[in-house]
Every structure is written in C-alpha cells, then in structure tokens.
C-alpha positions as a Markdown table, in Angstrom:
| # | Residue | x | y | z |
|---|---|---|---|---|
| 1 | Met | -6.0 | -177.1 | -92.3 |
| 2 | Thr | -7.6 | -179.4 | -94.8 |
| 3 | Pro | -7.6 | -178.7 | -98.6 |
| 4 | Trp | -11.4 | -178.1 | -98.4 |
| 5 | Thr | -10.9 | -175.6 | -95.5 |
| 6 | Arg | -8.2 | -173.8 | -97.5 |
| 7 | Thr | -10.5 | -173.6 | -100.5 |
| 8 | Ala | -13.4 | -172.3 | -98.4 |
| 9 | Leu | -11.2 | -169.8 | -96.7 |
| 10 | Gly | -9.8 | -168.5 | -100.0 |
| 11 | Ala | -13.3 | -168.2 | -101.4 |
| 12 | Ala | -14.4 | -166.3 | -98.3 |
| 13 | Leu | -11.5 | -163.9 | -98.5 |
| 14 | Ser | -12.1 | -163.3 | -102.2 |
| 15 | Leu | -15.8 | -162.5 | -101.5 |
| 16 | Ala | -14.7 | -160.1 | -98.7 |
| 17 | Ala | -12.3 | -158.3 | -101.0 |
| 18 | Leu | -15.0 | -158.1 | -103.7 |
| 19 | Ser | -17.5 | -156.7 | -101.2 |
| 20 | Ala | -14.9 | -154.2 | -100.0 |
| 21 | Ser | -14.4 | -153.0 | -103.5 |
| 22 | Phe | -18.1 | -152.4 | -103.9 |
| 23 | Ala | -18.3 | -150.7 | -100.5 |
| 24 | Gln | -15.5 | -148.2 | -101.4 |
| 25 | Pro | -16.2 | -146.6 | -104.8 |
| 26 | Gln | -13.3 | -145.0 | -106.8 |
| 27 | Pro | -12.4 | -141.5 | -105.5 |
| 28 | Thr | -14.1 | -138.9 | -107.7 |
| 29 | Leu | -10.8 | -137.1 | -108.7 |
| 30 | Ala | -9.3 | -140.4 | -109.8 |
| 31 | Lys | -12.5 | -141.3 | -111.8 |
| 32 | Met | -12.4 | -137.9 | -113.5 |
| 33 | Ala | -8.7 | -138.3 | -114.4 |
| 34 | Gln | -9.4 | -141.7 | -115.8 |
| 35 | Thr | -12.6 | -141.0 | -117.8 |
| 36 | Gly | -12.1 | -137.3 | -118.6 |
| 37 | Val | -15.7 | -136.7 | -117.5 |
| 38 | Ile | -17.4 | -135.0 | -114.5 |
| 39 | His | -21.1 | -135.4 | -114.0 |
| 40 | Leu | -23.1 | -132.3 | -112.9 |
| 41 | Ser | -26.8 | -132.2 | -112.1 |
| 42 | Tyr | -29.3 | -129.5 | -112.8 |
| 43 | Arg | -32.9 | -128.7 | -111.8 |
| 44 | Asp | -35.6 | -127.6 | -114.3 |
| 45 | Ser | -37.3 | -124.9 | -112.3 |
| 46 | Ser | -35.1 | -123.7 | -109.4 |
| 47 | Val | -34.9 | -120.1 | -110.6 |
| 48 | Pro | -32.3 | -118.4 | -110.4 |
| 49 | Phe | -30.1 | -121.2 | -109.3 |
| 50 | Ser | -30.6 | -124.0 | -111.8 |
| 51 | Tyr | -33.3 | -124.1 | -114.4 |
| 52 | Leu | -34.0 | -124.6 | -118.1 |
| 53 | Asn | -34.2 | -121.8 | -120.6 |
| 54 | Asp | -34.7 | -122.9 | -124.2 |
| 55 | Ala | -34.0 | -126.5 | -123.0 |
| 56 | Lys | -30.5 | -125.4 | -121.7 |
| 57 | Pro | -29.6 | -125.5 | -118.0 |
| 58 | Ile | -28.7 | -122.1 | -116.7 |
| 59 | Gly | -28.4 | -120.3 | -113.4 |
| 60 | Phe | -26.3 | -119.1 | -110.5 |
| 61 | Ser | -25.5 | -122.7 | -109.3 |
| 62 | Ile | -24.8 | -123.8 | -112.9 |
| 63 | Glu | -22.2 | -121.1 | -113.4 |
| 64 | Ile | -20.6 | -121.7 | -110.0 |
| 65 | Cys | -20.2 | -125.4 | -110.7 |
| 66 | Asp | -18.8 | -124.7 | -114.2 |
| 67 | Arg | -16.2 | -122.5 | -112.7 |
| 68 | Ile | -15.3 | -125.1 | -110.1 |
| 69 | Val | -14.8 | -127.6 | -113.0 |
| 70 | Glu | -12.4 | -125.2 | -114.7 |
| 71 | Met | -10.3 | -125.2 | -111.6 |
| 72 | Leu | -10.5 | -129.0 | -111.2 |
| 73 | Lys | -9.1 | -129.5 | -114.7 |
| 74 | Ala | -5.6 | -128.6 | -113.5 |
| 75 | Lys | -5.9 | -130.8 | -110.4 |
| 76 | Val | -6.7 | -134.0 | -112.5 |
| 77 | Lys | -4.4 | -132.9 | -115.4 |
| 78 | Arg | -7.3 | -133.1 | -117.8 |
| 79 | Pro | -7.7 | -129.8 | -119.7 |
| 80 | Asp | -10.1 | -131.7 | -121.9 |
| 81 | Leu | -12.4 | -132.6 | -118.9 |
| 82 | Lys | -15.9 | -132.9 | -120.2 |
| 83 | Ile | -19.1 | -132.0 | -118.4 |
| 84 | Glu | -22.0 | -134.3 | -118.6 |
| 85 | Arg | -25.3 | -133.0 | -117.2 |
| 86 | Gln | -27.9 | -135.0 | -115.4 |
| 87 | Pro | -31.5 | -133.7 | -114.6 |
| 88 | Val | -32.5 | -134.4 | -111.0 |
| 89 | Thr | -35.6 | -133.8 | -108.8 |
| 90 | Ser | -36.1 | -133.2 | -105.1 |
| 91 | Gln | -36.8 | -136.9 | -104.7 |
| 92 | Asn | -33.8 | -138.4 | -106.5 |
| 93 | Arg | -31.0 | -135.9 | -106.1 |
| 94 | Ile | -29.6 | -137.5 | -102.9 |
| 95 | Pro | -29.6 | -141.1 | -104.2 |
| 96 | Leu | -28.0 | -140.1 | -107.5 |
| 97 | Val | -25.2 | -138.4 | -105.6 |
| 98 | Met | -24.8 | -141.4 | -103.2 |
| 99 | Asn | -24.5 | -143.9 | -106.1 |
| 100 | Gly | -22.0 | -141.8 | -108.0 |
| 101 | Thr | -24.3 | -140.9 | -111.0 |
| 102 | Val | -23.8 | -137.2 | -110.0 |
| 103 | Asp | -20.5 | -135.8 | -108.9 |
| 104 | Leu | -21.7 | -132.2 | -108.1 |
| 105 | Glu | -25.3 | -131.4 | -107.5 |
| 106 | Cys | -25.8 | -127.9 | -108.8 |
| 107 | Gly | -29.3 | -126.9 | -107.7 |
| 108 | Ser | -30.9 | -125.4 | -104.6 |
| 109 | Thr | -30.3 | -127.9 | -101.9 |
| 110 | Thr | -30.4 | -127.2 | -98.1 |
| 111 | Asn | -27.3 | -128.3 | -96.2 |
| 112 | Asn | -28.7 | -129.9 | -93.0 |
| 113 | Val | -27.8 | -132.5 | -90.4 |
| 114 | Ala | -30.1 | -135.3 | -91.7 |
| 115 | Arg | -28.8 | -135.1 | -95.2 |
| 116 | Arg | -25.2 | -135.1 | -94.1 |
| 117 | Glu | -25.7 | -138.6 | -92.8 |
| 118 | Gln | -26.0 | -139.6 | -96.5 |
| 119 | Val | -24.0 | -137.0 | -98.5 |
| 120 | Glu | -21.4 | -134.2 | -98.1 |
| 121 | Phe | -21.7 | -130.5 | -98.7 |
| 122 | Ala | -19.3 | -127.9 | -99.9 |
| 123 | Val | -19.0 | -124.4 | -98.4 |
| 124 | Asn | -22.4 | -122.7 | -98.0 |
| 125 | Tyr | -23.2 | -120.2 | -100.7 |
| 126 | Phe | -26.7 | -119.0 | -100.0 |
| 127 | Tyr | -29.2 | -118.6 | -97.2 |
| 128 | Thr | -33.0 | -118.8 | -97.3 |
| 129 | Gly | -36.2 | -119.5 | -95.3 |
| 130 | Thr | -39.7 | -120.9 | -96.0 |
| 131 | Arg | -42.3 | -118.3 | -97.0 |
| 132 | Met | -45.3 | -118.3 | -99.3 |
| 133 | Met | -46.4 | -116.9 | -102.7 |
| 134 | Val | -50.0 | -115.9 | -102.8 |
| 135 | Lys | -52.3 | -113.9 | -105.0 |
| 136 | Lys | -52.5 | -110.3 | -103.7 |
| 137 | Ala | -56.3 | -110.5 | -103.8 |
| 138 | Ser | -56.4 | -113.6 | -101.5 |
| 139 | Gly | -56.0 | -111.6 | -98.3 |
| 140 | Ile | -53.5 | -114.2 | -97.0 |
| 141 | Gly | -50.6 | -112.7 | -95.1 |
| 142 | Ser | -49.3 | -115.5 | -92.9 |
| 143 | Leu | -49.5 | -119.2 | -92.3 |
| 144 | Ala | -52.2 | -118.6 | -89.7 |
| 145 | Asp | -54.5 | -117.3 | -92.5 |
| 146 | Leu | -54.5 | -120.8 | -94.1 |
| 147 | Lys | -56.8 | -122.4 | -91.5 |
| 148 | Gly | -59.2 | -124.6 | -93.4 |
| 149 | Lys | -57.4 | -123.9 | -96.7 |
| 150 | Lys | -54.9 | -125.7 | -98.9 |
| 151 | Leu | -51.2 | -125.1 | -99.1 |
| 152 | Ala | -48.9 | -126.5 | -101.8 |
| 153 | Thr | -45.2 | -127.3 | -101.4 |
| 154 | Thr | -42.7 | -129.5 | -103.1 |
| 155 | Ser | -42.2 | -133.2 | -102.1 |
| 156 | Gly | -38.8 | -134.2 | -100.9 |
| 157 | Thr | -37.8 | -130.8 | -99.5 |
| 158 | Thr | -37.1 | -129.7 | -95.9 |
| 159 | Asn | -40.0 | -127.2 | -96.3 |
| 160 | Val | -42.4 | -130.1 | -95.9 |
| 161 | Gln | -41.1 | -131.0 | -92.5 |
| 162 | Val | -40.9 | -127.3 | -91.3 |
| 163 | Leu | -44.5 | -126.7 | -92.4 |
| 164 | Arg | -45.9 | -129.9 | -90.9 |
| 165 | Lys | -44.3 | -129.0 | -87.6 |
| 166 | Tyr | -45.8 | -125.5 | -87.7 |
| 167 | Phe | -49.3 | -126.9 | -88.4 |
| 168 | Lys | -48.9 | -129.6 | -85.7 |
| 169 | Asp | -47.6 | -127.1 | -83.1 |
| 170 | Asn | -50.5 | -124.7 | -83.8 |
| 171 | Ser | -53.2 | -127.4 | -84.2 |
| 172 | Gln | -54.0 | -125.9 | -87.6 |
| 173 | Asp | -56.2 | -127.8 | -90.1 |
| 174 | Thr | -54.4 | -126.8 | -93.3 |
| 175 | Glu | -54.3 | -129.4 | -96.0 |
| 176 | Met | -50.9 | -129.8 | -97.6 |
| 177 | Leu | -50.6 | -130.7 | -101.3 |
| 178 | Leu | -47.3 | -132.1 | -102.4 |
| 179 | Ala | -46.1 | -131.2 | -105.9 |
| 180 | Lys | -43.3 | -133.1 | -107.8 |
| 181 | Asp | -41.3 | -129.9 | -108.4 |
| 182 | His | -41.4 | -126.1 | -107.9 |
| 183 | Ala | -43.1 | -125.3 | -111.2 |
| 184 | Asp | -46.0 | -127.7 | -110.5 |
| 185 | Gly | -46.3 | -126.3 | -106.9 |
| 186 | Ala | -46.7 | -122.8 | -108.3 |
| 187 | Leu | -49.2 | -124.1 | -110.8 |
| 188 | Leu | -51.4 | -125.5 | -108.1 |
| 189 | Ala | -51.6 | -122.0 | -106.6 |
| 190 | Glu | -52.0 | -120.3 | -109.9 |
| 191 | Ser | -54.9 | -122.6 | -110.9 |
| 192 | Gly | -56.7 | -122.2 | -107.6 |
| 193 | Arg | -56.2 | -125.8 | -106.5 |
| 194 | Ala | -54.2 | -124.5 | -103.6 |
| 195 | Asp | -54.5 | -121.2 | -101.8 |
| 196 | Ala | -50.8 | -120.6 | -101.5 |
| 197 | Tyr | -47.4 | -122.2 | -102.4 |
| 198 | Ala | -44.7 | -122.4 | -99.8 |
| 199 | Met | -41.0 | -122.9 | -100.6 |
| 200 | Asp | -37.6 | -121.2 | -100.0 |
| 201 | Asp | -38.3 | -117.5 | -100.4 |
| 202 | Ile | -35.6 | -117.0 | -103.0 |
| 203 | Leu | -37.2 | -119.7 | -105.3 |
| 204 | Leu | -40.5 | -117.9 | -104.8 |
| 205 | Tyr | -39.1 | -114.7 | -106.1 |
| 206 | Gly | -37.9 | -116.5 | -109.2 |
| 207 | Leu | -41.3 | -118.1 | -109.7 |
| 208 | Val | -43.2 | -114.8 | -109.3 |
| 209 | Ala | -40.8 | -113.0 | -111.7 |
| 210 | Asn | -41.5 | -115.6 | -114.4 |
| 211 | Ala | -45.3 | -116.0 | -113.7 |
| 212 | Lys | -47.8 | -115.2 | -116.5 |
| 213 | Asn | -48.9 | -112.1 | -114.5 |
| 214 | Pro | -46.2 | -111.2 | -111.9 |
| 215 | Ala | -48.2 | -108.2 | -110.6 |
| 216 | Glu | -50.9 | -110.4 | -109.2 |
| 217 | Trp | -48.6 | -112.2 | -106.8 |
| 218 | Thr | -46.9 | -111.3 | -103.6 |
| 219 | Ile | -44.6 | -113.2 | -101.1 |
| 220 | Val | -45.7 | -113.2 | -97.5 |
| 221 | Gly | -45.1 | -114.6 | -94.1 |
| 222 | Glu | -42.2 | -114.6 | -91.7 |
| 223 | Ala | -39.4 | -116.8 | -92.8 |
| 224 | Leu | -39.4 | -120.2 | -91.0 |
| 225 | Gln | -36.0 | -121.6 | -90.1 |
| 226 | Val | -33.3 | -119.8 | -92.2 |
| 227 | Glu | -31.2 | -122.5 | -93.9 |
| 228 | Pro | -28.0 | -122.6 | -96.0 |
| 229 | Tyr | -27.8 | -123.8 | -99.6 |
| 230 | Ala | -24.7 | -125.7 | -100.6 |
| 231 | Ile | -23.4 | -127.9 | -103.5 |
| 232 | Met | -23.9 | -131.6 | -102.7 |
| 233 | Leu | -21.3 | -134.3 | -103.3 |
| 234 | Arg | -20.6 | -137.9 | -102.3 |
| 235 | Lys | -19.8 | -138.7 | -98.7 |
| 236 | Asn | -16.4 | -140.2 | -97.7 |
| 237 | Asp | -14.4 | -138.5 | -100.5 |
| 238 | Pro | -12.4 | -135.9 | -98.5 |
| 239 | Glu | -9.9 | -135.1 | -101.3 |
| 240 | Phe | -12.7 | -134.2 | -103.7 |
| 241 | Lys | -14.5 | -132.0 | -101.1 |
| 242 | Lys | -11.2 | -130.3 | -100.3 |
| 243 | Glu | -10.7 | -129.4 | -104.0 |
| 244 | Val | -14.3 | -128.3 | -104.5 |
| 245 | Asp | -14.2 | -126.1 | -101.4 |
| 246 | Ala | -10.8 | -124.6 | -102.4 |
| 247 | Ala | -12.3 | -123.7 | -105.9 |
| 248 | Leu | -15.4 | -122.2 | -104.3 |
| 249 | Val | -13.4 | -120.2 | -101.8 |
| 250 | Ser | -11.1 | -118.9 | -104.6 |
| 251 | Leu | -14.3 | -117.6 | -106.4 |
| 252 | Met | -15.3 | -115.9 | -103.2 |
| 253 | Lys | -11.9 | -114.3 | -102.5 |
| 254 | Ser | -11.4 | -113.1 | -106.0 |
| 255 | Gly | -14.8 | -111.2 | -106.2 |
| 256 | Glu | -16.0 | -113.5 | -109.0 |
| 257 | Phe | -18.7 | -114.9 | -106.7 |
| 258 | Glu | -20.1 | -111.4 | -106.0 |
| 259 | Lys | -20.2 | -110.7 | -109.7 |
| 260 | Leu | -22.2 | -113.9 | -110.3 |
| 261 | Tyr | -24.5 | -112.9 | -107.5 |
| 262 | Asp | -25.1 | -109.5 | -109.0 |
| 263 | Lys | -25.8 | -111.2 | -112.4 |
| 264 | Trp | -28.4 | -113.6 | -111.1 |
| 265 | Phe | -30.1 | -111.8 | -108.2 |
| 266 | Leu | -29.9 | -108.1 | -109.1 |
| 267 | Gln | -29.9 | -107.9 | -112.9 |
| 268 | Pro | -32.6 | -109.0 | -115.5 |
| 269 | Ile | -32.5 | -112.8 | -116.1 |
| 270 | Pro | -34.1 | -115.1 | -118.6 |
| 271 | Pro | -36.6 | -116.0 | -119.8 |
| 272 | Arg | -38.6 | -112.7 | -119.1 |
| 273 | Asn | -35.5 | -110.5 | -118.5 |
| 274 | Val | -36.9 | -109.4 | -115.1 |
| 275 | Pro | -34.6 | -108.7 | -112.1 |
| 276 | Leu | -35.3 | -110.5 | -108.8 |
| 277 | Asn | -33.9 | -107.6 | -106.9 |
| 278 | Val | -32.8 | -109.7 | -104.0 |
| 279 | Pro | -29.8 | -108.1 | -102.1 |
| 280 | Met | -27.2 | -110.3 | -100.5 |
| 281 | Ser | -28.2 | -111.4 | -97.0 |
| 282 | Ala | -26.2 | -110.7 | -93.9 |
| 283 | Glu | -25.6 | -114.5 | -93.4 |
| 284 | Leu | -24.1 | -114.8 | -96.9 |
| 285 | Lys | -21.9 | -111.7 | -96.5 |
| 286 | Lys | -20.6 | -113.2 | -93.3 |
| 287 | Asn | -19.8 | -116.5 | -95.0 |
| 288 | Leu | -17.9 | -114.8 | -97.8 |
| 289 | Lys | -15.4 | -114.1 | -95.0 |
| 290 | Glu | -15.7 | -117.3 | -93.0 |
| 291 | Phe | -16.0 | -119.9 | -95.9 |
| 292 | Ser | -17.8 | -122.3 | -93.6 |
| 293 | Asp | -20.1 | -125.3 | -94.2 |
| 294 | Pro | -22.1 | -125.8 | -91.0 |
| 295 | Pro | -25.5 | -127.4 | -91.6 |
| 296 | Ala | -28.9 | -126.0 | -90.7 |
| 297 | Ala | -30.5 | -127.1 | -87.4 |
| 298 | Pro | -31.9 | -130.6 | -87.4 |
| 299 | Ala | -35.1 | -130.9 | -89.4 |
| 300 | Pro | -38.1 | -130.6 | -87.1 |
| 301 | Gln | -40.1 | -133.8 | -86.3 |
C-alpha cells in the first residue's frame, strides 16, 4: 500500500466515522443527563390535550408529560432536570421530533403505521374518530349532507386522508379547505367560509365548549376510523421509549391517570370553565389494563 493510498484510506475511514456519528444521534437519556434539560412540545389549540391559556401551555397531555419527566429525573440522576417547551403545529411536529428538537411531543397525535416509519410512540392514552362540528341551524347531520358544500379540516392530519377517501369512494363533490391549525379550522366554519369543520371528535368538543356561542353548535356524523393518540418520541431510541412507557404505565396503574382524565374531560376547564362531559371510551378502559401501543390501521389512500 503506497503512502498516498494509506492517506486516502485514512481520510475515507474518518469521513465514514463522522457520517456514522451524524447518523446516530446521542441517546435521549444520555443527552438529558448531560444537559439537564428535556424538550417538550405543545400545541396552541388542541383542547383539552395541549393548548394555551393566558399564554401558558396547559392540558391533559401537558400534565401527563410533566409527570413522566418527574419520574425520568431519578433515571438520569438529575433532580434539577429542566423542561423547555417548544410550540409545534400539525405540519412540523414530526420533523422536530425526528431531528431531536423535541424529546416528547405532548399534543394530540394519532399513532399510525405511516408515522411509525419516521417516529416512535409511547403507550396509547386516548382513542378518537373523525366527526364534524356544524351550526345546529345548518341542517347538516352527516358527511353525505355536504354535497356541493365546503368542509374545513386541519392540514397535516390523518383526518385529511380519511375524508378524501370518503369523498372519493362516494364520488362526492365536497370542497375541502385546509386550515393551518384547529382554531383556524373552526373559525372557517364560524365565519361561514366553510359549512362544517371536521376533526377528531374530542378536539371538536373542546372547540365547541370554548366557542363564542357554544349553544349554536353541535357535533354530528358517524366516527370515521377510530384511532389512538399517543406521545411521540424519536425512533431508534429504545431505552428512552422503555422509560417513558414505564412512567406512563405507572400513572395508569396508580390511578393518577384516571384522576387526570376526570380533571380534563369531566370537570370544568379553562378558559370558560365549561366541562366537556366526555366519558372514558371502552377502548381506553381496555388499554388501561393492557398498556399497549399498536398503531391505527394504515392511512387510507
């Protein structure tokens, strides 16, 4: 081997090692132990999971994630572990988890097959399906009633795919308007620019409860494709997922999870102090015993 060959080989090996280091980011637990920081995301209008109230992130998902962090402090031996919060949208939440900007995505994200090719999910902690919020005076009671009308939904969600498939399968000429977030989608319906707003039914209950005039709204339609919600985290970090799952299961076994559910789904919540009155579903009751994380069926094409 000539000196030039040895030099070239050494350079190639160094480049390969550098590439490998970029390809394999530092495990999250090790990063937390080193920096003393964990990064949690929040949404600004995913009532009652994750939303802003007086500019502060609150909600069911926020409290669950905060309790998980409390349990992780012992694991990484950092009682001073600090939470830094990052706002996310439906469009950027997955990329920000993938690149390590967000360690735990504390919002209202469906755990499905397509997303699990890019990210990982903790144990499922809610179940929901696509329905619509409409004004009671509209006379709309189902998706079939939207022929020739406009339907708003939120960009970057699984609801978009489910609705598109329904309209395609039924050869229905309904125009879909894509909003940047749930609050904007509801505003399209409230202002009359859309005849209805479709989203996960639990989020609709939250939007109606906090509408200017809740009494003029109703939630209609059969639920399309019941799907699980779960906390999203980076893929290929099995030790972190193991600890997050263990913390979440501990909350479920201790009864603390059910107390949080009661607080956010059955009791009055900010900002209007109106209860959603949404009892726990059969699917969730089952998973409080099974502690499983299976994804929803593949997104429709």
